[in-house]
Amino acid sequence: MRIVIAGGHGQIALRLERLLSAGGHEPVGLIRRPEQAADLREAGAEPVVLDLETASSHMVADALRGADAVVFAAGAGPGSGADRKDTVDRGAAVLLADAAERAGVRRYVVVSSMGADAAHRGEEVFDTYLRAKGAADDEIRSRTALDWTILRPGSLTNDAGTGLVRLEARTGRGPVPRDDVAAVVAELLETPATAGLTLELTSGSTPLSVAVKAVAGN
């Protein structure tokens, strides 16, 4: 499969690109800065410079043409203000959905966040982030032209992945290594029957391939 990943230089995205490339797929990473391209090539991905905060849906659709799936793994990142939580964590996810529909790419996997909720209360920047992610998730779930899956990981860590997870509609809070998040996204892309599901993810005791098959009803 040819898989386009928004936020292609992010920590989860780079891990995902390595996994997809090793699995014989063609990962394409959308990046904001040309100097990030070398890292993507090293991960086995094709870099495409495209800023989702300024690009039109037509421009993004051009980058998606011929793809089999798209992954939203972009984020404003730590240290960014409330405005960018809206333009990236919400706005870019919706823009990518618009572009996927325009390009005829149905499969759309979102890396969201546990606790994402458009009605979340609070005035801190993290509260704004959770509202933005929740609003994006709500918008994606309304798109009947997309075969979407929304993945909401718990607290992200840089620990080595174990391949053992808990993946359910509701898991309760807990940590999960970025390695395992990327591996679950790769499995979701290989499992079309997970379309239409919103899933929470933490570390657990179930091999991740088994966990994905279980939620898919297999």
CSV table of C-alpha atoms in Angstrom, one decimal:
chain,number,residue,atom,x,y,z
A,1,MET,CA,0.0,0.0,0.0
A,2,ARG,CA,1.0,3.6,-0.6
A,3,ILE,CA,0.3,5.4,2.8
A,4,VAL,CA,0.6,9.1,3.3
A,5,ILE,CA,1.3,10.3,6.8
A,6,ALA,CA,0.7,13.8,8.0
A,7,GLY,CA,3.2,14.9,10.5
A,8,GLY,CA,5.7,12.7,8.8
A,9,HIS,CA,8.7,13.8,11.0
A,10,GLY,CA,6.9,13.2,14.3
A,11,GLN,CA,8.1,10.6,16.8
A,12,ILE,CA,5.3,8.2,16.1
A,13,ALA,CA,5.3,8.9,12.3
A,14,LEU,CA,9.0,8.1,11.9
A,15,ARG,CA,8.5,4.8,13.8
A,16,LEU,CA,5.5,4.0,11.6
A,17,GLU,CA,7.4,4.8,8.4
A,18,ARG,CA,10.2,2.3,9.3
A,19,LEU,CA,7.6,-0.4,10.0
A,20,LEU,CA,5.7,0.2,6.8
A,21,SER,CA,8.8,0.3,4.7
A,22,ALA,CA,10.1,-2.9,6.3
A,23,GLY,CA,6.7,-4.5,5.5
A,24,GLY,CA,6.9,-3.7,1.8
A,25,HIS,CA,4.6,-0.7,1.8
A,26,GLU,CA,5.3,2.8,0.4
A,27,PRO,CA,5.2,5.4,3.2
A,28,VAL,CA,5.0,9.0,2.2
A,29,GLY,CA,5.6,11.7,4.9
A,30,LEU,CA,4.2,15.2,4.8
A,31,ILE,CA,6.6,17.6,6.4
A,32,ARG,CA,6.8,21.3,7.0
A,33,ARG,CA,10.6,21.8,6.6
A,34,PRO,CA,12.8,20.6,3.8
A,35,GLU,CA,15.7,19.9,6.2
A,36,GLN,CA,13.5,17.0,7.7
A,37,ALA,CA,13.6,15.1,4.4
A,38,ALA,CA,16.8,13.2,5.1
A,39,ASP,CA,15.4,11.7,8.3
A,40,LEU,CA,12.3,10.4,6.3
A,41,ARG,CA,14.5,8.9,3.6
A,42,GLU,CA,16.5,7.2,6.3
A,43,ALA,CA,13.3,5.7,7.7
A,44,GLY,CA,12.3,4.5,4.2
A,45,ALA,CA,9.7,7.1,3.5
A,46,GLU,CA,9.2,9.5,0.6
A,47,PRO,CA,9.2,13.1,1.9
A,48,VAL,CA,6.8,15.7,0.6
A,49,VAL,CA,7.1,19.3,1.8
A,50,LEU,CA,3.6,20.6,2.5
A,51,ASP,CA,2.5,22.8,5.4
A,52,LEU,CA,-1.0,21.8,6.5
A,53,GLU,CA,-1.5,25.2,8.2
A,54,THR,CA,-1.2,27.1,5.0
A,55,ALA,CA,-2.0,24.6,2.2
A,56,SER,CA,-5.4,24.4,0.5
A,57,SER,CA,-7.4,21.2,0.3
A,58,HIS,CA,-6.6,21.0,-3.5
A,59,MET,CA,-2.9,21.1,-2.7
A,60,VAL,CA,-3.2,18.4,-0.1
A,61,ALA,CA,-5.4,16.3,-2.4
A,62,ASP,CA,-2.6,16.4,-5.1
A,63,ALA,CA,-0.2,14.9,-2.5
A,64,LEU,CA,-2.7,12.1,-1.7
A,65,ARG,CA,-3.6,11.0,-5.2
A,66,GLY,CA,-2.7,7.4,-5.8
A,67,ALA,CA,-2.6,6.6,-2.0
A,68,ASP,CA,-4.4,3.7,-0.5
A,69,ALA,CA,-4.6,5.2,3.0
A,70,VAL,CA,-3.8,8.3,5.0
A,71,VAL,CA,-2.7,8.7,8.6
A,72,PHE,CA,-3.0,11.8,10.7
A,73,ALA,CA,-0.1,11.9,13.1
A,74,ALA,CA,0.5,15.6,13.1
A,75,GLY,CA,0.4,17.8,16.2
A,76,ALA,CA,1.3,21.3,17.2
A,77,GLY,CA,3.6,19.8,19.8
A,78,PRO,CA,4.8,20.8,23.3
A,79,GLY,CA,5.4,24.5,23.8
A,80,SER,CA,2.8,25.6,21.2
A,81,GLY,CA,0.0,27.9,22.2
A,82,ALA,CA,-3.8,27.5,22.1
A,83,ASP,CA,-4.1,28.9,18.6
A,84,ARG,CA,-1.9,26.2,17.0
A,85,LYS,CA,-3.8,23.5,18.9
A,86,ASP,CA,-6.8,24.6,16.9
A,87,THR,CA,-5.0,25.1,13.5
A,88,VAL,CA,-3.0,21.9,13.7
A,89,ASP,CA,-4.7,19.4,16.0
A,90,ARG,CA,-8.1,20.2,14.7
A,91,GLY,CA,-7.8,22.2,11.5
A,92,ALA,CA,-5.1,20.1,9.8
A,93,ALA,CA,-7.0,16.8,10.6
A,94,VAL,CA,-10.1,18.2,9.0
A,95,LEU,CA,-8.2,19.6,6.0
A,96,LEU,CA,-6.6,16.1,5.5
A,97,ALA,CA,-10.1,14.6,5.6
A,98,ASP,CA,-11.3,17.1,3.0
A,99,ALA,CA,-8.3,16.3,0.8
A,100,ALA,CA,-8.7,12.5,1.2
A,101,GLU,CA,-12.3,12.8,0.1
A,102,ARG,CA,-11.3,15.0,-2.9
A,103,ALA,CA,-8.6,12.5,-3.9
A,104,GLY,CA,-10.8,9.5,-3.4
A,105,VAL,CA,-8.8,7.9,-0.6
A,106,ARG,CA,-11.2,6.2,1.8
A,107,ARG,CA,-9.0,4.8,4.5
A,108,TYR,CA,-8.1,7.3,7.2
A,109,VAL,CA,-6.5,6.5,10.5
A,110,VAL,CA,-6.2,9.2,13.2
A,111,VAL,CA,-3.7,9.2,16.0
A,112,SER,CA,-5.8,11.1,18.6
A,113,SER,CA,-5.4,11.3,22.3
A,114,MET,CA,-7.0,9.7,25.3
A,115,GLY,CA,-9.4,12.2,26.9
A,116,ALA,CA,-10.1,14.0,23.6
A,117,ASP,CA,-13.5,15.6,24.0
A,118,ALA,CA,-14.9,18.7,22.2
A,119,ALA,CA,-16.8,19.6,25.4
A,120,HIS,CA,-13.7,19.2,27.7
A,121,ARG,CA,-13.6,21.9,30.4
A,122,GLY,CA,-10.6,24.0,31.4
A,123,GLU,CA,-8.6,26.9,30.4
A,124,GLU,CA,-5.0,25.5,30.2
A,125,VAL,CA,-3.3,24.9,26.9
A,126,PHE,CA,-3.7,21.1,27.4
A,127,ASP,CA,-7.4,21.6,27.9
A,128,THR,CA,-7.5,23.4,24.6
A,129,TYR,CA,-5.6,20.5,23.0
A,130,LEU,CA,-8.1,17.9,24.2
A,131,ARG,CA,-11.0,20.0,22.9
A,132,ALA,CA,-9.2,20.4,19.5
A,133,LYS,CA,-8.6,16.7,19.3
A,134,GLY,CA,-12.1,15.9,20.3
A,135,ALA,CA,-13.6,18.3,17.7
A,136,ALA,CA,-11.4,16.8,15.0
A,137,ASP,CA,-12.5,13.3,16.0
A,138,ASP,CA,-16.1,14.3,15.9
A,139,GLU,CA,-15.7,15.8,12.4
A,140,ILE,CA,-13.9,12.7,11.0
A,141,ARG,CA,-16.5,10.4,12.4
A,142,SER,CA,-19.2,12.3,10.5
A,143,ARG,CA,-17.6,11.6,7.2
A,144,THR,CA,-19.4,8.8,5.4
A,145,ALA,CA,-17.0,8.9,2.5
A,146,LEU,CA,-14.1,7.8,4.8
A,147,ASP,CA,-13.3,4.5,6.3
A,148,TRP,CA,-12.0,6.0,9.5
A,149,THR,CA,-10.4,4.6,12.6
A,150,ILE,CA,-9.6,6.8,15.6
A,151,LEU,CA,-6.8,5.6,17.9
A,152,ARG,CA,-6.5,7.3,21.3
A,153,PRO,CA,-3.3,6.3,23.1
A,154,GLY,CA,-2.6,6.9,26.7
A,155,SER,CA,0.4,8.7,28.1
A,156,LEU,CA,3.2,8.4,25.5
A,157,THR,CA,6.6,7.1,26.5
A,158,ASN,CA,9.9,6.5,24.8
A,159,ASP,CA,10.3,3.1,26.4
A,160,ALA,CA,11.1,0.2,24.1
A,161,GLY,CA,7.9,-1.3,22.8
A,162,THR,CA,6.8,-4.6,24.2
A,163,GLY,CA,4.2,-5.6,21.6
A,164,LEU,CA,1.8,-6.2,24.5
A,165,VAL,CA,-1.2,-3.8,24.7
A,166,ARG,CA,-4.7,-3.2,25.8
A,167,LEU,CA,-6.9,-2.0,22.9
A,168,GLU,CA,-10.5,-1.4,23.6
A,169,ALA,CA,-13.3,1.2,23.3
A,170,ARG,CA,-12.5,2.1,26.9
A,171,THR,CA,-9.2,1.1,28.6
A,172,GLY,CA,-8.8,3.6,31.4
A,173,ARG,CA,-5.7,5.7,31.6
A,174,GLY,CA,-2.2,4.3,31.4
A,175,PRO,CA,1.1,4.7,29.6
A,176,VAL,CA,2.1,3.2,26.2
A,177,PRO,CA,5.4,3.3,24.3
A,178,ARG,CA,5.4,5.2,21.0
A,179,ASP,CA,6.9,2.0,19.5
A,180,ASP,CA,3.7,0.2,20.3
A,181,VAL,CA,1.5,3.0,19.1
A,182,ALA,CA,3.2,3.0,15.7
A,183,ALA,CA,2.9,-0.8,15.5
A,184,VAL,CA,-0.8,-0.7,16.3
A,185,VAL,CA,-1.3,1.9,13.6
A,186,ALA,CA,0.5,-0.4,11.1
A,187,GLU,CA,-1.8,-3.2,12.1
A,188,LEU,CA,-4.9,-1.1,11.8
A,189,LEU,CA,-3.9,-0.2,8.3
A,190,GLU,CA,-3.7,-3.9,7.5
A,191,THR,CA,-7.1,-4.5,9.1
A,192,PRO,CA,-9.9,-2.8,7.1
A,193,ALA,CA,-12.5,-4.2,9.5
A,194,THR,CA,-11.4,-1.8,12.2
A,195,ALA,CA,-13.1,1.1,10.2
A,196,GLY,CA,-15.7,2.9,12.1
A,197,LEU,CA,-14.1,2.3,15.5
A,198,THR,CA,-12.8,4.7,18.1
A,199,LEU,CA,-10.2,2.8,20.3
A,200,GLU,CA,-8.2,3.6,23.4
A,201,LEU,CA,-4.7,2.1,23.7
A,202,THR,CA,-2.4,1.5,26.7
A,203,SER,CA,0.2,-1.1,27.5
A,204,GLY,CA,-1.3,-4.4,28.5
A,205,SER,CA,-0.9,-8.1,28.2
A,206,THR,CA,-2.3,-9.0,24.7
A,207,PRO,CA,-0.1,-9.2,21.7
A,208,LEU,CA,-1.0,-6.2,19.5
A,209,SER,CA,-1.8,-8.2,16.4
A,210,VAL,CA,-4.2,-10.3,18.5
A,211,ALA,CA,-5.7,-7.2,20.1
A,212,VAL,CA,-6.4,-5.6,16.7
A,213,LYS,CA,-8.0,-8.8,15.3
A,214,ALA,CA,-10.2,-8.9,18.5
A,215,VAL,CA,-11.6,-5.4,18.1
A,216,ALA,CA,-12.1,-6.1,14.4
A,217,GLY,CA,-14.3,-9.0,15.3
A,218,ASN,CA,-12.0,-11.7,14.0
